[in-house]
N, CA, C and O atoms as a DFTB+ gen file, in Angstrom:
428 C
 N C O
     1  1     -53.362      34.377      -8.884
     2  2     -53.571      35.323      -9.899
     3  2     -52.616      36.455     -10.227
     4  3     -52.085      37.009      -9.265
     5  1     -52.397      36.771     -11.147
     6  2     -51.607      38.124     -11.468
     7  2     -52.079      38.639     -12.866
     8  3     -52.745      37.951     -13.640
     9  1     -51.741      39.692     -13.069
    10  2     -52.233      40.508     -14.127
    11  2     -51.304      41.807     -14.694
    12  3     -50.416      42.249     -13.965
    13  1     -51.467      42.196     -15.577
    14  2     -50.733      43.508     -16.229
    15  2     -51.691      44.407     -16.313
    16  3     -52.265      44.440     -17.401
    17  1     -52.142      45.354     -15.277
    18  2     -52.993      46.320     -15.301
    19  2     -53.071      47.337     -15.878
    20  3     -52.916      48.366     -15.221
    21  1     -53.275      47.405     -16.975
    22  2     -53.247      48.428     -18.369
    23  2     -54.072      49.847     -17.927
    24  3     -53.707      50.910     -18.430
    25  1     -55.283      49.813     -16.893
    26  2     -55.640      50.832     -16.585
    27  2     -56.453      50.460     -15.283
    28  3     -56.818      49.350     -14.897
    29  1     -56.662      51.912     -14.624
    30  2     -57.302      51.531     -13.295
    31  2     -58.656      50.954     -13.527
    32  3     -59.278      51.620     -14.355
    33  1     -59.365      49.849     -13.027
    34  2     -60.239      49.338     -13.254
    35  2     -61.346      48.957     -12.260
    36  3     -60.994      48.162     -11.389
    37  1     -62.376      49.298     -12.236
    38  2     -63.520      48.757     -10.853
    39  2     -64.351      47.495     -11.343
    40  3     -65.507      47.213     -11.031
    41  1     -63.495      46.806     -12.181
    42  2     -64.272      45.353     -12.277
    43  2     -63.440      44.500     -10.744
    44  3     -62.711      44.924      -9.848
    45  1     -63.981      43.249     -11.051
    46  2     -63.849      42.396      -9.616
    47  2     -63.711      40.956      -9.961
    48  3     -64.481      40.732     -10.896
    49  1     -63.072      39.894      -9.617
    50  2     -62.867      38.393      -9.723
    51  2     -63.754      37.955      -8.626
    52  3     -63.539      38.457      -7.523
    53  1     -64.756      37.064      -8.753
    54  2     -65.288      36.371      -7.939
    55  2     -64.857      34.854      -8.076
    56  3     -64.632      34.327      -9.166
    57  1     -64.758      34.135      -6.721
    58  2     -64.547      32.825      -6.750
    59  2     -65.478      32.025      -6.084
    60  3     -65.479      31.965      -4.855
    61  1     -66.246      31.423      -6.754
    62  2     -67.317      30.691      -6.166
    63  2     -67.311      29.159      -6.097
    64  3     -66.721      28.463      -6.923
    65  1     -68.089      28.627      -4.935
    66  2     -67.307      26.851      -4.814
    67  2     -69.041      26.602      -4.744
    68  3     -69.901      27.334      -4.257
    69  1     -69.160      25.394      -5.368
    70  2     -70.575      25.271      -5.813
    71  2     -70.771      23.209      -5.365
    72  3     -69.981      22.309      -5.653
    73  1     -71.679      23.144      -4.852
    74  2     -71.993      21.773      -4.511
    75  2     -73.358      21.498      -5.378
    76  3     -74.490      21.969      -5.276
    77  1     -72.764      20.513      -6.299
    78  2     -73.984      20.286      -7.260
    79  2     -74.346      21.752      -7.936
    80  3     -73.364      22.453      -8.184
    81  1     -75.580      22.266      -8.245
    82  2     -75.634      23.656      -8.734
    83  2     -75.826      24.700      -7.812
    84  3     -76.141      25.840      -8.156
    85  1     -75.651      24.353      -6.683
    86  2     -75.709      25.681      -5.319
    87  2     -74.568      26.097      -5.225
    88  3     -73.677      25.257      -5.356
    89  1     -74.218      27.391      -4.991
    90  2     -73.028      27.983      -4.691
    91  2     -73.199      27.869      -2.938
    92  3     -74.197      28.133      -2.266
    93  1     -72.214      27.511      -2.607
    94  2     -71.835      27.001      -1.121
    95  2     -71.020      28.011      -0.165
    96  3     -71.150      28.125       1.054
    97  1     -69.923      28.896      -1.236
    98  2     -69.514      29.315      -0.641
    99  2     -68.961      30.752      -1.857
   100  3     -68.832      30.360      -3.016
   101  1     -68.667      32.246      -1.622
   102  2     -68.073      32.729      -2.567
   103  2     -66.968      33.804      -2.009
   104  3     -67.001      33.854      -0.780
   105  1     -66.284      34.416      -2.425
   106  2     -65.185      35.177      -2.221
   107  2     -65.311      36.295      -3.388
   108  3     -65.860      35.947      -4.433
   109  1     -64.830      37.614      -3.263
   110  2     -64.357      38.534      -4.124
   111  2     -63.450      39.563      -3.951
   112  3     -63.434      40.209      -2.903
   113  1     -62.602      39.812      -4.976
   114  2     -61.619      40.516      -4.890
   115  2     -61.805      41.776      -5.977
   116  3     -62.056      41.483      -7.146
   117  1     -61.707      42.886      -5.669
   118  2     -61.925      44.005      -6.748
   119  2     -60.409      44.361      -7.745
   120  3     -59.577      44.953      -7.057
   121  1     -60.033      44.150      -8.925
   122  2     -58.897      44.403      -9.599
   123  2     -57.891      45.380      -9.136
   124  3     -56.674      45.313      -9.309
   125  1     -58.618      46.377      -8.472
   126  2     -57.905      47.477      -8.262
   127  2     -56.928      47.064      -6.353
   128  3     -56.018      47.687      -5.807
   129  1     -57.581      45.973      -5.957
   130  2     -56.931      45.850      -4.693
   131  2     -55.837      44.496      -4.974
   132  3     -55.560      43.686      -4.089
   133  1     -55.329      44.442      -6.285
   134  2     -54.366      43.773      -6.585
   135  2     -53.360      44.138      -6.213
   136  3     -53.432      45.365      -6.270
   137  1     -52.033      43.749      -5.700
   138  2     -50.653      44.404      -5.169
   139  2     -49.465      44.356      -5.992
   140  3     -49.017      43.335      -6.512
   141  1     -48.984      45.514      -6.079
   142  2     -48.138      45.284      -7.094
   143  2     -47.023      44.747      -6.935
   144  3     -46.628      44.740      -5.770
   145  1     -46.093      44.097      -8.009
   146  2     -45.252      43.043      -7.784
   147  2     -43.979      43.828      -8.556
   148  3     -43.905      43.645      -9.771
   149  1     -42.997      44.670      -7.934
   150  2     -42.063      45.202      -8.544
   151  2     -42.620      46.610      -9.356
   152  3     -43.742      47.056      -9.112
   153  1     -41.801      47.187     -10.245
   154  2     -42.145      48.395     -11.075
   155  2     -42.516      48.132     -12.621
   156  3     -42.533      49.067     -13.421
   157  1     -42.789      46.904     -12.971
   158  2     -43.245      46.887     -14.496
   159  2     -44.652      46.972     -14.349
   160  3     -45.069      46.671     -15.468
   161  1     -45.498      47.176     -13.717
   162  2     -46.916      47.255     -14.055
   163  2     -47.861      45.809     -13.382
   164  3     -49.046      45.870     -13.054
   165  1     -46.974      44.551     -13.293
   166  2     -47.212      43.282     -12.684
   167  2     -47.960      43.353     -11.609
   168  3     -47.309      43.848     -10.688
   169  1     -49.253      43.026     -11.247
   170  2     -49.632      42.949     -10.009
   171  2     -50.338      41.201      -9.899
   172  3     -50.446      40.347     -10.780
   173  1     -50.719      41.171      -8.436
   174  2     -51.230      39.892      -8.281
   175  2     -51.790      39.943      -7.064
   176  3     -51.596      40.917      -6.337
   177  1     -52.586      38.861      -6.669
   178  2     -53.543      38.436      -5.661
   179  2     -54.054      37.250      -5.523
   180  3     -54.240      36.456      -6.445
   181  1     -54.310      37.073      -4.342
   182  2     -54.585      35.534      -3.719
   183  2     -56.252      35.340      -3.520
   184  3     -56.642      36.334      -2.908
   185  1     -57.042      34.705      -3.721
   186  2     -58.207      34.325      -3.693
   187  2     -58.426      32.610      -3.098
   188  3     -58.114      31.552      -3.645
   189  1     -59.027      32.852      -1.887
   190  2     -59.527      31.197      -1.385
   191  2     -60.604      31.106      -0.597
   192  3     -61.018      32.051       0.074
   193  1     -61.110      30.000      -0.627
   194  2     -62.313      29.595      -0.175
   195  2     -61.871      28.446       0.806
   196  3     -61.011      27.680       0.372
   197  1     -62.337      28.242       2.031
   198  2     -61.935      27.280       2.826
   199  2     -63.057      26.877       3.440
   200  3     -64.149      27.430       3.317
   201  1     -62.755      25.636       4.301
   202  2     -63.862      25.028       5.217
   203  2     -65.472      24.894       4.772
   204  3     -66.475      25.408       5.267
   205  1     -65.326      24.105       3.779
   206  2     -66.564      23.739       2.674
   207  2     -66.415      22.870       1.362
   208  3     -65.603      22.922       0.438
   209  1     -67.482      22.066       1.616
   210  2     -67.336      21.166       0.479
   211  2     -67.787      21.551      -0.544
   212  3     -68.726      22.346      -0.585
   213  1     -67.120      20.988      -1.736
   214  2     -67.797      21.412      -3.150
   215  2     -67.071      20.304      -3.948
   216  3     -66.224      19.484      -3.591
   217  1     -67.760      20.571      -5.327
   218  2     -67.572      19.775      -6.519
   219  2     -67.277      20.438      -7.448
   220  3     -66.859      19.870      -8.456
   221  1     -67.380      21.634      -7.417
   222  2     -66.698      22.448      -9.060
   223  2     -66.545      24.272      -8.096
   224  3     -67.155      24.825      -7.181
   225  1     -65.335      24.626      -9.029
   226  2     -64.894      26.410      -8.601
   227  2     -65.211      26.783      -9.769
   228  3     -65.056      26.044     -10.742
   229  1     -65.786      28.189      -9.860
   230  2     -66.337      29.167     -10.889
   231  2     -65.126      30.470     -10.577
   232  3     -65.006      30.969      -9.457
   233  1     -64.489      30.791     -11.484
   234  2     -64.174      32.161     -11.364
   235  2     -64.691      33.263     -12.048
   236  3     -64.776      33.077     -13.262
   237  1     -65.002      34.174     -11.709
   238  2     -65.919      35.137     -12.805
   239  2     -65.721      36.465     -12.322
   240  3     -65.629      36.934     -11.188
   241  1     -65.675      37.021     -13.631
   242  2     -64.905      38.378     -13.905
   243  2     -66.273      39.259     -14.130
   244  3     -67.193      38.653     -14.680
   245  1     -66.529      40.782     -13.718
   246  2     -67.462      41.203     -13.830
   247  2     -67.310      42.620     -13.222
   248  3     -66.699      42.816     -12.171
   249  1     -67.929      43.633     -13.978
   250  2     -67.843      44.817     -13.595
   251  2     -68.150      45.680     -14.825
   252  3     -68.314      45.235     -15.961
   253  1     -68.215      47.154     -14.407
   254  2     -68.324      48.158     -15.427
   255  2     -67.330      48.680     -16.412
   256  3     -67.510      49.628     -17.177
   257  1     -66.339      48.001     -16.306
   258  2     -65.466      48.645     -17.329
   259  2     -64.883      47.381     -18.019
   260  3     -64.771      46.243     -17.564
   261  1     -64.549      47.863     -19.208
   262  2     -64.188      46.958     -20.397
   263  2     -65.316      45.776     -20.683
   264  3     -64.949      44.768     -21.286
   265  1     -66.555      45.896     -20.290
   266  2     -67.492      45.066     -20.510
   267  2     -67.214      44.012     -19.513
   268  3     -67.447      42.836     -19.790
   269  1     -66.706      44.381     -18.311
   270  2     -66.904      43.030     -17.555
   271  2     -65.322      42.096     -17.400
   272  3     -64.995      41.223     -16.597
   273  1     -64.788      42.555     -18.225
   274  2     -63.559      41.481     -18.612
   275  2     -62.183      41.292     -17.637
   276  3     -61.577      42.313     -17.961
   277  1     -61.597      40.832     -16.962
   278  2     -60.358      40.636     -16.355
   279  2     -59.289      39.826     -17.086
   280  3     -59.204      38.642     -17.412
   281  1     -58.472      40.944     -17.229
   282  2     -57.503      40.090     -18.078
   283  2     -56.262      39.701     -17.004
   284  3     -55.481      40.546     -16.567
   285  1     -56.220      38.203     -16.642
   286  2     -55.547      37.642     -16.031
   287  2     -54.647      36.460     -16.207
   288  3     -54.764      35.921     -17.307
   289  1     -53.438      35.718     -15.069
   290  2     -53.042      34.619     -15.537
   291  2     -53.429      33.996     -14.224
   292  3     -53.560      34.653     -13.191
   293  1     -53.638      32.471     -14.328
   294  2     -53.527      31.653     -13.284
   295  2     -52.124      31.172     -12.688
   296  3     -51.292      31.225     -13.594
   297  1     -51.582      30.739     -11.537
   298  2     -50.373      30.488     -11.385
   299  2     -50.348      29.749      -9.796
   300  3     -50.861      30.415      -8.897
   301  1     -49.904      28.716      -9.526
   302  2     -49.948      28.160      -8.372
   303  2     -51.471      27.657      -7.793
   304  3     -51.806      27.732      -6.611
   305  1     -52.008      27.319      -8.498
   306  2     -53.373      26.767      -8.185
   307  2     -53.427      25.577      -7.170
   308  3     -52.945      24.510      -7.550
   309  1     -53.965      25.656      -5.917
   310  2     -53.836      24.704      -5.186
   311  2     -55.505      24.283      -4.621
   312  3     -56.363      25.031      -4.154
   313  1     -55.543      22.959      -4.848
   314  2     -56.991      22.605      -4.221
   315  2     -56.784      21.459      -3.428
   316  3     -56.477      20.384      -3.945
   317  1     -56.949      21.624      -2.033
   318  2     -56.354      20.600      -1.110
   319  2     -57.733      20.181      -0.150
   320  3     -58.521      20.897       0.467
   321  1     -57.656      18.771      -0.309
   322  2     -58.860      18.198       1.078
   323  2     -58.250      18.175       2.058
   324  3     -57.051      17.938       2.206
   325  1     -59.289      18.504       3.058
   326  2     -58.615      18.397       4.599
   327  2     -59.640      17.145       4.986
   328  3     -60.740      16.823       4.536
   329  1     -59.077      16.773       5.670
   330  2     -59.642      15.613       6.523
   331  2     -60.697      15.887       8.045
   332  3     -60.401      16.453       9.098
   333  1     -61.764      15.338       7.687
   334  2     -62.588      15.381       8.755
   335  2     -62.446      14.869      10.093
   336  3     -62.148      13.675      10.134
   337  1     -62.584      15.468      11.223
   338  2     -62.606      14.707      12.501
   339  2     -63.883      14.366      13.120
   340  3     -64.753      15.211      13.330
   341  1     -63.983      13.293      13.373
   342  2     -65.189      12.723      14.075
   343  2     -65.714      13.493      14.986
   344  3     -64.992      14.223      15.665
   345  1     -67.012      13.453      15.140
   346  2     -67.838      14.156      15.994
   347  2     -67.570      13.098      17.376
   348  3     -67.290      11.900      17.347
   349  1     -67.762      14.000      18.581
   350  2     -67.381      12.991      19.897
   351  2     -68.621      12.110      19.765
   352  3     -68.451      10.900      19.612
   353  1     -69.810      12.597      19.808
   354  2     -70.944      11.431      19.791
   355  2     -70.662      10.542      18.977
   356  3     -70.892       9.420      19.428
   357  1     -70.103      10.567      17.571
   358  2     -70.122       9.409      16.740
   359  2     -68.789       8.570      17.105
   360  3     -68.819       7.343      17.015
   361  1     -67.570       9.272      17.535
   362  2     -66.582       8.521      18.191
   363  2     -67.112       7.716      19.915
   364  3     -66.639       6.657      20.325
   365  1     -67.805       8.270      20.408
   366  2     -68.528       7.877      21.105
   367  2     -69.146       6.335      21.185
   368  3     -69.103       5.401      21.985
   369  1     -69.776       6.625      19.824
   370  2     -71.204       5.393      19.722
   371  2     -69.912       3.963      18.934
   372  3     -70.274       2.807      18.718
   373  1     -68.864       4.352      18.729
   374  2     -68.094       3.533      18.021
   375  2     -67.232       2.544      19.406
   376  3     -66.942       1.355      19.532
   377  1     -67.084       3.551      20.107
   378  2     -66.292       2.633      21.561
   379  2     -67.499       1.801      22.145
   380  3     -67.357       0.630      22.499
   381  1     -68.649       2.455      22.219
   382  2     -69.499       1.539      23.090
   383  2     -70.068       0.498      21.817
   384  3     -70.693      -0.473      22.244
   385  1     -69.976       0.552      20.839
   386  2     -70.008      -0.871      20.008
   387  2     -68.951      -1.653      20.194
   388  3     -69.135      -2.867      20.283
   389  1     -67.523      -1.059      20.296
   390  2     -66.441      -2.084      20.338
   391  2     -66.562      -2.480      21.738
   392  3     -66.542      -3.710      21.765
   393  1     -66.689      -1.953      23.023
   394  2     -66.714      -2.403      24.062
   395  2     -67.878      -3.642      24.288
   396  3     -67.684      -4.627      25.000
   397  1     -68.918      -3.412      23.649
   398  2     -70.373      -4.604      23.573
   399  2     -69.478      -5.639      22.564
   400  3     -69.297      -6.727      23.111
   401  1     -69.068      -5.567      21.633
   402  2     -68.277      -6.703      20.965
   403  2     -67.406      -7.469      21.825
   404  3     -67.244      -8.689      21.807
   405  1     -66.913      -6.692      22.514
   406  2     -65.606      -7.282      23.436
   407  2     -66.424      -8.168      24.395
   408  3     -66.111      -9.359      24.416
   409  1     -67.513      -7.720      25.258
   410  2     -68.061      -8.287      26.359
   411  2     -68.976      -9.577      25.173
   412  3     -69.322     -10.666      25.631
   413  1     -69.142      -9.343      24.258
   414  2     -70.113     -10.366      23.678
   415  2     -68.824     -11.589      23.625
   416  3     -68.799     -12.508      24.444
   417  1     -67.837     -11.439      22.590
   418  2     -66.858     -12.223      22.492
   419  2     -66.399     -13.062      23.822
   420  3     -66.292     -14.288      23.782
   421  1     -66.125     -12.259      25.063
   422  2     -65.909     -12.997      26.288
   423  2     -66.823     -14.123      26.687
   424  3     -66.454     -14.945      27.526
   425  1     -67.588     -14.163      26.315
   426  2     -68.817     -15.404      26.784
   427  2     -68.632     -16.583      26.413
   428  3     -69.443     -17.459      26.710
C-alpha cells in the first residue's frame, strides 16, 4: 500500500481474513508506521496474513482523525495458495491401504 501522508495521523488499517462470516485472522498497521519513499512525502507499508484458510479479505480504515479515513493506493496485491502437507497419520493410512491392496491382488 502507499499513500501521500498529508498530515500525521493516528488512524490505522486492519486487514481481516474471513472464512464465511467469521474473522479467522487479522493484522493492523498504524498510518504513522508507514515508511517514507524518497523525499516527496510518499509512504508505503506491507500488510500480510499467512497460514490461515479464508474465502474473503477485508481492509478497514479506522481511527480518530479525518473520520477514520485513510487515503491509500494498493499495488502489488498477491494472494497465494499454499499446498498442505499430509499429516503422518493420514500418510500411514494410505500406505497401509496400499499394502493391503497389493496383498489382496497377489492372492
